[in-house]
PDB file of C-alpha atoms in Angstrom:
ATOM      1  CA  PRO A   1       0.204   0.031   0.004  1.00 52.00           C
ATOM      2  CA  GLY A   2       2.830   2.463   0.721  1.00 54.00           C
ATOM      3  CA  ALA A   3       4.854   1.598  -2.366  1.00 54.00           C
ATOM      4  CA  ALA A   4       5.672   4.383  -4.657  1.00 53.00           C
ATOM      5  CA  VAL A   5       4.304   4.198  -8.202  1.00 51.00           C
ATOM      6  CA  ALA A   6       6.960   4.916 -11.021  1.00 52.00           C
ATOM      7  CA  ALA A   7       6.060   7.407 -13.753  1.00 50.00           C
ATOM      8  CA  PRO A   8       6.075   5.731 -17.149  1.00 51.00           C
ATOM      9  CA  GLU A   9       9.059   6.722 -19.413  1.00 54.00           C
ATOM     10  CA  ALA A  10       8.389   8.882 -22.379  1.00 47.00           C
ATOM     11  CA  SER A  11       8.253   6.701 -25.504  1.00 47.00           C
ATOM     12  CA  ALA A  12      10.585   7.570 -28.191  1.00 48.00           C
ATOM     13  CA  ASP A  13       7.715   7.402 -30.757  1.00 51.00           C
ATOM     14  CA  ALA A  14       5.454   9.891 -28.593  1.00 50.00           C
ATOM     15  CA  PRO A  15       3.866  12.537 -30.791  1.00 58.00           C
ATOM     16  CA  PRO A  16       5.595  15.892 -30.660  1.00 66.00           C
ATOM     17  CA  GLY A  17       4.198  18.779 -28.620  1.00 82.00           C
ATOM     18  CA  LEU A  18       2.062  21.575 -29.942  1.00 84.00           C
ATOM     19  CA  ALA A  19       5.063  24.029 -29.969  1.00 86.00           C
ATOM     20  CA  ALA A  20       7.271  21.503 -31.788  1.00 85.00           C
ATOM     21  CA  LEU A  21       4.368  20.927 -34.459  1.00 81.00           C
ATOM     22  CA  ARG A  22       3.942  24.632 -34.846  1.00 87.00           C
ATOM     23  CA  MET A  23       7.824  25.316 -35.278  1.00 88.00           C
ATOM     24  CA  GLY A  24       8.386  22.459 -37.686  1.00 85.00           C
ATOM     25  CA  GLU A  25       5.845  24.042 -40.165  1.00 87.00           C
ATOM     26  CA  VAL A  26       7.544  27.333 -40.195  1.00 88.00           C
ATOM     27  CA  PRO A  27      10.670  26.512 -42.275  1.00 87.00           C
ATOM     28  CA  PRO A  28       9.353  24.794 -45.419  1.00 86.00           C
ATOM     29  CA  TRP A  29       6.469  27.408 -45.773  1.00 87.00           C
ATOM     30  CA  ALA A  30       8.877  30.323 -45.023  1.00 89.00           C
ATOM     31  CA  PHE A  31      10.983  28.956 -47.873  1.00 88.00           C
ATOM     32  CA  PHE A  32       7.916  28.647 -50.037  1.00 86.00           C
ATOM     33  CA  GLY A  33       6.833  32.329 -49.338  1.00 86.00           C
ATOM     34  CA  CYS A  34      10.234  33.681 -49.933  1.00 88.00           C
ATOM     35  CA  SER A  35      10.773  31.783 -53.141  1.00 86.00           C
ATOM     36  CA  PHE A  36       7.381  32.843 -54.545  1.00 85.00           C
ATOM     37  CA  ASN A  37       7.838  36.559 -53.865  1.00 83.00           C
ATOM     38  CA  ALA A  38      11.423  36.642 -55.021  1.00 84.00           C
ATOM     39  CA  VAL A  39      10.819  34.706 -58.253  1.00 80.00           C
ATOM     40  CA  MET A  40       7.765  36.996 -59.026  1.00 78.00           C
ATOM     41  CA  LEU A  41       9.664  40.219 -58.578  1.00 76.00           C
ATOM     42  CA  ILE A  42      13.016  39.254 -60.124  1.00 73.00           C
ATOM     43  CA  ALA A  43      11.287  37.598 -63.241  1.00 72.00           C
ATOM     44  CA  GLY A  44       8.520  40.108 -63.492  1.00 69.00           C
ATOM     45  CA  ASP A  45       9.621  41.658 -66.715  1.00 66.00           C
ATOM     46  CA  LEU A  46      10.321  38.235 -68.242  1.00 69.00           C
ATOM     47  CA  ILE A  47       6.728  37.067 -67.143  1.00 70.00           C
ATOM     48  CA  ASP A  48       5.294  40.231 -68.724  1.00 66.00           C
ATOM     49  CA  LEU A  49       7.232  39.451 -72.040  1.00 62.00           C
ATOM     50  CA  VAL A  50       6.231  35.769 -72.108  1.00 65.00           C
ATOM     51  CA  PHE A  51       2.572  35.907 -71.020  1.00 65.00           C
ATOM     52  CA  ALA A  52       1.453  39.499 -72.119  1.00 63.00           C
ATOM     53  CA  ALA A  53       3.298  39.627 -75.351  1.00 58.00           C
ATOM     54  CA  LYS A  54       2.902  36.078 -76.638  1.00 62.00           C
ATOM     55  CA  LEU A  55      -0.624  35.410 -75.365  1.00 66.00           C
ATOM     56  CA  GLY A  56      -1.926  38.913 -75.752  1.00 63.00           C
ATOM     57  CA  LEU A  57      -2.969  39.301 -72.124  1.00 66.00           C
ATOM     58  CA  SER A  58      -3.220  42.322 -70.043  1.00 67.00           C
ATOM     59  CA  PRO A  59      -0.509  42.855 -67.555  1.00 67.00           C
ATOM     60  CA  LEU A  60      -2.996  42.077 -64.642  1.00 72.00           C
ATOM     61  CA  ALA A  61      -4.085  38.978 -66.344  1.00 75.00           C
ATOM     62  CA  ALA A  62      -0.534  38.008 -67.088  1.00 71.00           C
ATOM     63  CA  SER A  63       0.297  38.630 -63.531  1.00 73.00           C
ATOM     64  CA  GLY A  64      -2.590  36.394 -62.304  1.00 78.00           C
ATOM     65  CA  LEU A  65      -1.655  33.531 -64.616  1.00 77.00           C
ATOM     66  CA  ALA A  66       2.171  33.724 -63.529  1.00 74.00           C
ATOM     67  CA  SER A  67       1.082  33.675 -59.964  1.00 79.00           C
ATOM     68  CA  THR A  68      -1.022  30.662 -60.411  1.00 82.00           C
ATOM     69  CA  LEU A  69       1.889  28.856 -62.215  1.00 79.00           C
ATOM     70  CA  ALA A  70       4.447  29.798 -59.578  1.00 78.00           C
ATOM     71  CA  ALA A  71       2.049  28.671 -56.801  1.00 81.00           C
ATOM     72  CA  ALA A  72       1.409  25.407 -58.395  1.00 83.00           C
ATOM     73  CA  GLY A  73       5.191  24.845 -58.943  1.00 81.00           C
ATOM     74  CA  GLY A  74       5.882  25.727 -55.262  1.00 78.00           C
ATOM     75  CA  VAL A  75       3.405  23.388 -53.988  1.00 79.00           C
ATOM     76  CA  SER A  76       4.646  20.518 -56.202  1.00 81.00           C
ATOM     77  CA  VAL A  77       8.173  21.056 -54.795  1.00 81.00           C
ATOM     78  CA  LEU A  78       6.495  20.905 -51.235  1.00 77.00           C
ATOM     79  CA  GLN A  79       4.987  17.564 -52.295  1.00 77.00           C
ATOM     80  CA  LEU A  80       8.455  16.122 -52.562  1.00 80.00           C
ATOM     81  CA  LEU A  81       9.367  16.848 -48.995  1.00 77.00           C
ATOM     82  CA  PRO A  82       8.303  14.076 -46.751  1.00 78.00           C
ATOM     83  CA  GLY A  83       5.522  14.989 -44.366  1.00 75.00           C
ATOM     84  CA  VAL A  84       5.474  18.747 -45.257  1.00 76.00           C
ATOM     85  CA  LEU A  85       1.823  18.548 -46.456  1.00 80.00           C
ATOM     86  CA  ASP A  86       0.517  15.971 -43.924  1.00 84.00           C
ATOM     87  CA  MET A  87      -2.205  17.217 -41.492  1.00 84.00           C
ATOM     88  CA  PRO A  88      -3.716  15.615 -38.393  1.00 83.00           C
ATOM     89  CA  ASP A  89      -7.469  14.782 -38.360  1.00 85.00           C
ATOM     90  CA  ARG A  90      -9.296  18.057 -37.451  1.00 85.00           C
ATOM     91  CA  VAL A  91     -11.962  16.287 -35.461  1.00 85.00           C
ATOM     92  CA  ARG A  92      -9.792  13.823 -33.461  1.00 87.00           C
ATOM     93  CA  GLU A  93      -6.841  16.219 -32.937  1.00 88.00           C
ATOM     94  CA  PRO A  94      -8.074  19.768 -33.251  1.00 88.00           C
ATOM     95  CA  GLU A  95      -5.165  21.277 -31.167  1.00 89.00           C
ATOM     96  CA  ALA A  96      -2.657  19.653 -33.325  1.00 87.00           C
ATOM     97  CA  TRP A  97      -4.414  20.765 -36.584  1.00 88.00           C
ATOM     98  CA  ARG A  98      -4.572  24.362 -35.341  1.00 89.00           C
ATOM     99  CA  ALA A  99      -0.921  24.271 -34.362  1.00 88.00           C
ATOM    100  CA  LYS A 100       0.165  23.127 -37.813  1.00 87.00           C
ATOM    101  CA  ILE A 101      -1.940  25.803 -39.395  1.00 90.00           C
ATOM    102  CA  GLN A 102      -0.500  28.482 -37.227  1.00 91.00           C
ATOM    103  CA  GLY A 103       2.958  27.299 -38.095  1.00 88.00           C
ATOM    104  CA  ARG A 104       2.246  27.439 -41.914  1.00 88.00           C
ATOM    105  CA  LEU A 105       0.732  30.840 -41.783  1.00 91.00           C
ATOM    106  CA  ALA A 106       3.656  32.178 -39.646  1.00 92.00           C
ATOM    107  CA  GLY A 107       6.050  30.587 -42.160  1.00 89.00           C
ATOM    108  CA  LEU A 108       4.250  32.102 -45.139  1.00 89.00           C
ATOM    109  CA  PHE A 109       4.015  35.577 -43.720  1.00 92.00           C
ATOM    110  CA  MET A 110       7.760  35.431 -42.768  1.00 92.00           C
ATOM    111  CA  GLY A 111       8.704  34.138 -46.170  1.00 89.00           C
ATOM    112  CA  PHE A 112       6.513  36.698 -48.108  1.00 89.00           C
ATOM    113  CA  ALA A 113       8.415  39.322 -46.169  1.00 92.00           C
ATOM    114  CA  LEU A 114      11.849  37.884 -46.802  1.00 91.00           C
ATOM    115  CA  GLY A 115      10.876  37.546 -50.343  1.00 87.00           C
ATOM    116  CA  LEU A 116      10.609  41.209 -50.987  1.00 87.00           C
ATOM    117  CA  PHE A 117      14.425  41.626 -51.094  1.00 85.00           C
ATOM    118  CA  PRO A 118      14.566  42.101 -54.899  1.00 80.00           C
ATOM    119  CA  ILE A 119      12.905  45.350 -54.325  1.00 79.00           C
ATOM    120  CA  PHE A 120      15.994  46.783 -52.970  1.00 80.00           C
ATOM    121  CA  TRP A 121      18.314  45.498 -55.737  1.00 73.00           C
ATOM    122  CA  PRO A 122      19.689  47.805 -58.346  1.00 70.00           C
ATOM    123  CA  GLU A 123      17.609  47.759 -61.632  1.00 61.00           C
ATOM    124  CA  GLU A 124      20.388  45.995 -63.651  1.00 60.00           C
ATOM    125  CA  TRP A 125      20.111  43.041 -61.317  1.00 63.00           C
ATOM    126  CA  ARG A 126      16.720  42.380 -62.634  1.00 61.00           C
ATOM    127  CA  LEU A 127      16.440  38.921 -64.477  1.00 57.00           C
ATOM    128  CA  TRP A 128      15.113  40.578 -67.543  1.00 55.00           C
ATOM    129  CA  LYS A 129      16.022  43.930 -68.904  1.00 51.00           C
ATOM    130  CA  LYS A 130      13.798  46.773 -68.460  1.00 50.00           C
ATOM    131  CA  GLY A 131      12.511  48.715 -71.460  1.00 44.00           C
ATOM    132  CA  ALA A 132      12.154  47.026 -74.883  1.00 42.00           C
ATOM    133  CA  ALA A 133      11.664  43.562 -73.595  1.00 43.00           C
ATOM    134  CA  SER A 134       9.435  44.402 -70.753  1.00 46.00           C
ATOM    135  CA  VAL A 135       6.765  46.106 -72.756  1.00 46.00           C
ATOM    136  CA  ALA A 136       3.566  44.170 -73.129  1.00 47.00           C
ATOM    137  CA  GLN A 137       2.909  44.118 -77.006  1.00 48.00           C
ATOM    138  CA  ARG A 138      -0.556  43.803 -78.509  1.00 53.00           C
ATOM    139  CA  ARG A 139      -1.214  40.474 -79.996  1.00 53.00           C
ATOM    140  CA  ARG A 140      -0.830  40.685 -83.804  1.00 56.00           C
ATOM    141  CA  ALA A 141      -2.641  38.902 -86.620  1.00 61.00           C
ATOM    142  CA  PRO A 142      -0.385  36.998 -88.964  1.00 68.00           C
ATOM    143  CA  ILE A 143       1.656  39.112 -91.210  1.00 72.00           C
ATOM    144  CA  THR A 144       0.044  39.503 -94.853  1.00 79.00           C
ATOM    145  CA  ALA A 145       1.855  39.066 -98.078  1.00 83.00           C
ATOM    146  CA  GLU A 146       1.601  42.808 -98.612  1.00 84.00           C
ATOM    147  CA  GLU A 147       3.179  43.467 -95.269  1.00 83.00           C
ATOM    148  CA  GLN A 148       5.939  41.121 -95.976  1.00 86.00           C
ATOM    149  CA  ALA A 149       6.765  42.622 -99.322  1.00 88.00           C
ATOM    150  CA  VAL A 150       6.827  46.130 -97.590  1.00 88.00           C
ATOM    151  CA  ALA A 151       9.363  44.715 -94.888  1.00 87.00           C
ATOM    152  CA  GLN A 152      11.437  43.312 -97.749  1.00 89.00           C
ATOM    153  CA  LYS A 153      11.614  46.509 -99.703  1.00 89.00           C
ATOM    154  CA  CYS A 154      12.262  48.513 -96.412  1.00 88.00           C
ATOM    155  CA  THR A 155      15.306  46.147 -95.905  1.00 88.00           C
ATOM    156  CA  GLU A 156      16.663  46.689 -99.405  1.00 90.00           C
ATOM    157  CA  GLU A 157      16.085  50.644 -99.383  1.00 88.00           C
ATOM    158  CA  PHE A 158      17.407  51.161 -95.837  1.00 88.00           C
ATOM    159  CA  PRO A 159      19.938  48.442 -95.350  1.00 90.00           C
ATOM    160  CA  THR A 160      21.353  49.832 -92.091  1.00 89.00           C
ATOM    161  CA  ALA A 161      17.891  50.299 -90.487  1.00 87.00           C
ATOM    162  CA  VAL A 162      17.297  48.464 -87.194  1.00 87.00           C
ATOM    163  CA  THR A 163      13.909  47.940 -85.068  1.00 86.00           C
ATOM    164  CA  GLY A 164      13.081  50.099 -82.255  1.00 87.00           C
ATOM    165  CA  PRO A 165      13.708  47.600 -79.485  1.00 86.00           C
ATOM    166  CA  ALA A 166      17.142  46.631 -80.930  1.00 87.00           C
ATOM    167  CA  LEU A 167      18.175  50.256 -81.196  1.00 91.00           C
ATOM    168  CA  GLU A 168      16.941  51.099 -77.581  1.00 90.00           C
ATOM    169  CA  ASP A 169      18.667  48.226 -76.038  1.00 87.00           C
ATOM    170  CA  ALA A 170      22.087  49.089 -77.798  1.00 89.00           C
ATOM    171  CA  VAL A 171      21.694  52.803 -76.785  1.00 92.00           C
ATOM    172  CA  TYR A 172      20.927  51.771 -73.184  1.00 89.00           C
ATOM    173  CA  ARG A 173      23.797  49.292 -72.899  1.00 88.00           C
ATOM    174  CA  ALA A 174      26.235  52.068 -74.015  1.00 91.00           C
ATOM    175  CA  LEU A 175      24.839  54.580 -71.679  1.00 92.00           C
ATOM    176  CA  ALA A 176      24.498  52.356 -68.749  1.00 88.00           C
ATOM    177  CA  ALA A 177      28.067  51.549 -68.934  1.00 89.00           C
ATOM    178  CA  LYS A 178      28.836  55.279 -68.592  1.00 91.00           C
ATOM    179  CA  GLY A 179      26.696  55.625 -65.516  1.00 90.00           C
ATOM    180  CA  TRP A 180      23.446  56.911 -67.117  1.00 91.00           C
ATOM    181  CA  ASN A 181      20.223  55.814 -65.396  1.00 89.00           C
ATOM    182  CA  ALA A 182      16.566  56.921 -64.887  1.00 88.00           C
ATOM    183  CA  ASP A 183      17.512  58.887 -61.736  1.00 89.00           C
ATOM    184  CA  ASN A 184      20.227  61.089 -63.334  1.00 92.00           C
ATOM    185  CA  THR A 185      18.790  61.473 -66.903  1.00 93.00           C
ATOM    186  CA  LEU A 186      16.031  63.401 -68.464  1.00 94.00           C
ATOM    187  CA  PHE A 187      14.707  62.329 -71.833  1.00 94.00           C
ATOM    188  CA  ALA A 188      13.388  64.625 -74.504  1.00 94.00           C
ATOM    189  CA  HIS A 189      12.356  64.067 -78.020  1.00 93.00           C
ATOM    190  CA  ALA A 190      11.358  66.118 -81.137  1.00 93.00           C
ATOM    191  CA  SER A 191       9.360  63.770 -83.374  1.00 92.00           C
ATOM    192  CA  CYS A 192       6.303  64.260 -85.353  1.00 93.00           C
ATOM    193  CA  PRO A 193       3.009  63.826 -83.627  1.00 92.00           C
ATOM    194  CA  ASP A 194       1.883  61.421 -86.370  1.00 93.00           C
ATOM    195  CA  GLU A 195       0.103  58.523 -84.511  1.00 92.00           C
ATOM    196  CA  VAL A 196       2.132  55.893 -86.329  1.00 91.00           C
ATOM    197  CA  ASN A 197       5.119  57.100 -84.110  1.00 90.00           C
ATOM    198  CA  TYR A 198       3.340  56.216 -80.975  1.00 89.00           C
ATOM    199  CA  ASP A 199       0.506  53.698 -81.642  1.00 85.00           C
ATOM    200  CA  ASP A 200       2.676  50.705 -80.461  1.00 82.00           C
ATOM    201  CA  ASP A 201       4.411  50.153 -77.211  1.00 79.00           C
ATOM    202  CA  ALA A 202       7.669  49.060 -79.149  1.00 82.00           C
ATOM    203  CA  ASP A 203       7.750  52.404 -81.075  1.00 89.00           C
ATOM    204  CA  LEU A 204      11.203  53.910 -80.227  1.00 91.00           C
ATOM    205  CA  ALA A 205       9.913  57.106 -78.441  1.00 92.00           C
ATOM    206  CA  ASN A 206       7.703  54.925 -76.277  1.00 90.00           C
ATOM    207  CA  LEU A 207      10.504  52.471 -75.360  1.00 89.00           C
ATOM    208  CA  LEU A 208      12.776  55.210 -74.293  1.00 91.00           C
ATOM    209  CA  CYS A 209      10.149  56.721 -72.250  1.00 90.00           C
ATOM    210  CA  THR A 210       9.644  53.423 -70.571  1.00 87.00           C
ATOM    211  CA  ARG A 211      13.378  52.948 -69.969  1.00 88.00           C
ATOM    212  CA  TRP A 212      14.067  56.569 -68.659  1.00 88.00           C
ATOM    213  CA  GLY A 213      10.894  57.001 -66.889  1.00 85.00           C
ATOM    214  CA  LYS A 214       9.713  60.457 -68.207  1.00 87.00           C
ATOM    215  CA  ARG A 215       9.843  62.581 -71.350  1.00 91.00           C
ATOM    216  CA  PHE A 216      10.030  66.090 -72.269  1.00 94.00           C
ATOM    217  CA  ARG A 217       8.215  66.883 -75.561  1.00 93.00           C
ATOM    218  CA  LEU A 218      10.199  69.407 -77.797  1.00 91.00           C
ATOM    219  CA  GLY A 219       7.887  69.273 -80.878  1.00 86.00           C
ATOM    220  CA  GLY A 220       6.824  69.191 -83.581  1.00 90.00           C
ATOM    221  CA  LEU A 221       5.642  68.443 -87.217  1.00 93.00           C
ATOM    222  CA  ALA A 222       8.168  66.464 -89.201  1.00 92.00           C
ATOM    223  CA  GLY A 223      10.235  66.091 -86.021  1.00 90.00           C
ATOM    224  CA  MET A 224      11.259  69.696 -85.781  1.00 91.00           C
ATOM    225  CA  SER A 225      11.843  71.195 -82.236  1.00 90.00           C
ATOM    226  CA  PHE A 226       9.112  73.863 -82.691  1.00 90.00           C
ATOM    227  CA  SER A 227       9.216  74.444 -78.842  1.00 91.00           C
ATOM    228  CA  GLY A 228      12.028  76.983 -79.428  1.00 90.00           C
ATOM    229  CA  ASN A 229      14.314  78.672 -77.103  1.00 92.00           C
ATOM    230  CA  THR A 230      11.603  78.606 -74.364  1.00 94.00           C
ATOM    231  CA  GLY A 231      11.152  74.782 -74.650  1.00 92.00           C
ATOM    232  CA  TRP A 232      14.876  74.257 -74.633  1.00 92.00           C
ATOM    233  CA  GLY A 233      15.192  76.406 -71.546  1.00 93.00           C
ATOM    234  CA  ALA A 234      12.543  74.697 -69.675  1.00 94.00           C
ATOM    235  CA  PHE A 235      14.038  71.281 -70.650  1.00 92.00           C
ATOM    236  CA  SER A 236      17.428  72.287 -69.231  1.00 91.00           C
ATOM    237  CA  ALA A 237      15.896  73.753 -66.249  1.00 93.00           C
ATOM    238  CA  HIS A 238      14.230  70.348 -65.431  1.00 94.00           C
ATOM    239  CA  THR A 239      17.438  68.309 -65.707  1.00 91.00           C
ATOM    240  CA  PRO A 240      18.529  66.512 -62.486  1.00 91.00           C
ATOM    241  CA  LYS A 241      21.425  68.387 -60.797  1.00 89.00           C
ATOM    242  CA  ASP A 242      24.846  67.201 -62.220  1.00 88.00           C
ATOM    243  CA  GLY A 243      22.602  64.999 -64.467  1.00 91.00           C
ATOM    244  CA  LYS A 244      22.513  64.072 -67.989  1.00 93.00           C
ATOM    245  CA  ILE A 245      20.291  64.790 -71.027  1.00 93.00           C
ATOM    246  CA  PHE A 246      19.150  62.148 -73.619  1.00 94.00           C
ATOM    247  CA  ILE A 247      17.660  63.726 -76.878  1.00 94.00           C
ATOM    248  CA  LEU A 248      15.974  61.986 -79.654  1.00 93.00           C
ATOM    249  CA  TYR A 249      15.008  64.015 -82.735  1.00 90.00           C
ATOM    250  CA  GLY A 250      14.382  63.457 -86.409  1.00 87.00           C
ATOM    251  CA  PRO A 251      11.804  62.936 -89.049  1.00 89.00           C
ATOM    252  CA  HIS A 252       9.920  59.854 -90.061  1.00 91.00           C
ATOM    253  CA  VAL A 253       9.279  58.346 -93.419  1.00 91.00           C
ATOM    254  CA  GLY A 254       6.484  55.791 -94.438  1.00 91.00           C
ATOM    255  CA  LEU A 255       6.690  53.004 -96.947  1.00 90.00           C
ATOM    256  CA  GLY A 256       3.226  52.226 -98.261  1.00 90.00           C
ATOM    257  CA  ASN A 257       1.679  48.736 -99.330  1.00 89.00           C
ATOM    258  CA  SER A 258       2.150  49.971-102.912  1.00 87.00           C
ATOM    259  CA  GLY A 259       5.896  50.353-102.365  1.00 87.00           C
ATOM    260  CA  ALA A 260       5.901  54.083-102.609  1.00 90.00           C
ATOM    261  CA  PHE A 261       7.971  56.223-100.231  1.00 91.00           C
ATOM    262  CA  SER A 262       6.220  58.733 -97.901  1.00 92.00           C
ATOM    263  CA  LYS A 263       3.128  56.517 -97.837  1.00 92.00           C
ATOM    264  CA  ILE A 264       1.875  54.313 -95.262  1.00 92.00           C
ATOM    265  CA  ARG A 265      -1.200  51.998 -94.885  1.00 90.00           C
ATOM    266  CA  ARG A 266      -2.756  53.133 -91.615  1.00 89.00           C
ATOM    267  CA  HIS A 267      -4.942  50.921 -89.458  1.00 84.00           C
ATOM    268  CA  GLY A 268      -8.632  50.804 -90.476  1.00 85.00           C
ATOM    269  CA  GLN A 269      -7.896  52.165 -93.946  1.00 88.00           C
ATOM    270  CA  ALA A 270      -8.053  50.596 -97.299  1.00 88.00           C
ATOM    271  CA  HIS A 271      -5.630  52.852 -98.988  1.00 91.00           C
ATOM    272  CA  ASP A 272      -2.154  54.473 -98.447  1.00 92.00           C
ATOM    273  CA  SER A 273      -1.887  57.931 -97.076  1.00 93.00           C
ATOM    274  CA  THR A 274       1.098  60.357 -96.799  1.00 93.00           C
ATOM    275  CA  CYS A 275       3.779  59.912 -94.098  1.00 92.00           C
ATOM    276  CA  CYS A 276       5.097  62.241 -93.147  1.00 91.00           C
ATOM    277  CA  GLY A 277       2.130  64.328 -94.381  1.00 92.00           C
ATOM    278  CA  ALA A 278       3.684  67.578 -93.122  1.00 93.00           C
ATOM    279  CA  ALA A 279       7.079  67.079 -94.751  1.00 93.00           C
ATOM    280  CA  VAL A 280       5.360  66.088 -98.110  1.00 94.00           C
ATOM    281  CA  ALA A 281       2.960  69.280 -97.865  1.00 93.00           C
ATOM    282  CA  ALA A 282       6.000  71.353 -97.063  1.00 92.00           C
ATOM    283  CA  TYR A 283       7.788  70.063-100.137  1.00 92.00           C
ATOM    284  CA  ASN A 284       4.853  70.396-102.568  1.00 92.00           C
ATOM    285  CA  ASP A 285       3.985  73.962-101.321  1.00 88.00           C
ATOM    286  CA  THR A 286       6.006  76.541-103.281  1.00 79.00           C
ATOM    287  CA  LYS A 287       4.645  79.599-101.585  1.00 77.00           C
ATOM    288  CA  ALA A 288       4.235  80.021 -97.844  1.00 68.00           C
ATOM    289  CA  PRO A 289       1.467  82.170 -96.577  1.00 66.00           C
ATOM    290  CA  THR A 290       2.432  85.768 -95.507  1.00 68.00           C
ATOM    291  CA  GLY A 291       0.974  88.447 -93.169  1.00 66.00           C
ATOM    292  CA  GLU A 292      -1.263  87.191 -90.390  1.00 69.00           C
ATOM    293  CA  ASP A 293      -1.915  83.687 -92.007  1.00 70.00           C
ATOM    294  CA  TRP A 294       0.824  82.022 -89.999  1.00 72.00           C
ATOM    295  CA  VAL A 295      -1.238  82.051 -86.731  1.00 74.00           C
ATOM    296  CA  GLY A 296      -3.522  79.383 -87.933  1.00 79.00           C
ATOM    297  CA  ASP A 297      -0.751  76.905 -89.198  1.00 85.00           C
ATOM    298  CA  MET A 298       2.327  78.269 -87.667  1.00 87.00           C
ATOM    299  CA  GLU A 299       4.383  74.898 -87.583  1.00 90.00           C
ATOM    300  CA  GLN A 300       3.484  74.014 -91.012  1.00 90.00           C
ATOM    301  CA  ILE A 301       4.315  77.432 -92.398  1.00 89.00           C
ATOM    302  CA  ALA A 302       7.594  77.503 -90.604  1.00 89.00           C
ATOM    303  CA  LEU A 303       8.497  73.912 -92.032  1.00 91.00           C
ATOM    304  CA  THR A 304       7.730  74.991 -95.593  1.00 91.00           C
ATOM    305  CA  LYS A 305      10.095  78.049 -95.235  1.00 89.00           C
ATOM    306  CA  LEU A 306      12.890  76.008 -93.588  1.00 90.00           C
ATOM    307  CA  LEU A 307      12.603  73.364 -96.388  1.00 91.00           C
ATOM    308  CA  ALA A 308      12.351  75.718 -99.380  1.00 91.00           C
ATOM    309  CA  PRO A 309      16.269  75.921 -99.857  1.00 92.00           C
ATOM    310  CA  TYR A 310      16.535  72.141-100.117  1.00 93.00           C
ATOM    311  CA  ARG A 311      13.637  71.705-102.491  1.00 92.00           C
ATOM    312  CA  LYS A 312      15.642  71.518-105.887  1.00 93.00           C
ATOM    313  CA  LYS A 313      18.254  69.217-104.278  1.00 95.00           C
ATOM    314  CA  ILE A 314      15.582  66.838-103.243  1.00 94.00           C
ATOM    315  CA  ALA A 315      13.574  67.092-106.634  1.00 94.00           C
ATOM    316  CA  ALA A 316      16.867  65.963-108.386  1.00 95.00           C
ATOM    317  CA  ASP A 317      17.145  62.858-106.295  1.00 94.00           C
ATOM    318  CA  PRO A 318      16.036  59.706-108.088  1.00 92.00           C
ATOM    319  CA  GLU A 319      13.691  59.176-105.116  1.00 91.00           C
ATOM    320  CA  PRO A 320      12.626  62.512-103.962  1.00 92.00           C
ATOM    321  CA  MET A 321      10.224  61.186-101.195  1.00 91.00           C
ATOM    322  CA  LYS A 322      12.947  59.107 -99.869  1.00 90.00           C
ATOM    323  CA  ALA A 323      15.423  61.910-100.008  1.00 91.00           C
ATOM    324  CA  LEU A 324      12.869  64.174 -98.203  1.00 90.00           C
ATOM    325  CA  ALA A 325      13.326  62.353 -94.978  1.00 85.00           C
ATOM    326  CA  TYR A 326      17.188  63.151 -94.862  1.00 83.00           C
TER     327      TYR A 326
END
């Protein structure tokens, strides 16, 4: 009756305590959360390029699809880790079930926070280059035989021409090597307001604006800087302290489906129209208005006067409309 009863020894196979269950869930789910956020941030530009450009999706839809794929891939990896996805029966072991849920949530929140580290990386550390490649393009219909012929003629007539994305990338690499970036550089351009210069995200002026973050518009019809001394003064005053200026300027020339220079087949039209229309009009106009008429069409009148000394030289060229651009 007076004998002491010895306490049973703890079994080596006894289930872990609630704290151990909770802490055991943190590392794998923290790894999942960190990897998910980091991959989405680092590969953000590449994801936009692949999903938005190739599938014709909006940036929001592309992000949603990419998140779904990344989450599915992460869960698939967790499946390979023994016991990570195992859960106790919620009815028979409610406390153990809650402990594991709490551990998973704590791990996810911790991982998501740690996975934000790419935000603090320099831009050049991003997995995919910003600018040309990061722009979501509209999904295009297959190129027609007429468009193929135009592209071939463009290559023949302008053998040194390059595409906007290729030129933008080459320029960026050269300037970045000299320390130019979006924080110390102000981009300005004088290019014709013709919609064909801006109706595609891969147009050069749009790419440069995407790259450098902002733009100052200097003008003007046919690519002339009609903002004048006032515009140039404002532009220089807006430049970052000890910063740099990047200027794009020049005219544009179309190549129509008929193969004619200074023509282009615009979206929604069944025939070619002039491009650049202002330059062609200035070339064809032999007499500029005088007196007070300049107020109603000041840029075109100025362009006509500026082009007048070169009219004979342009007319003597075998391809006047091609020479007009130069």
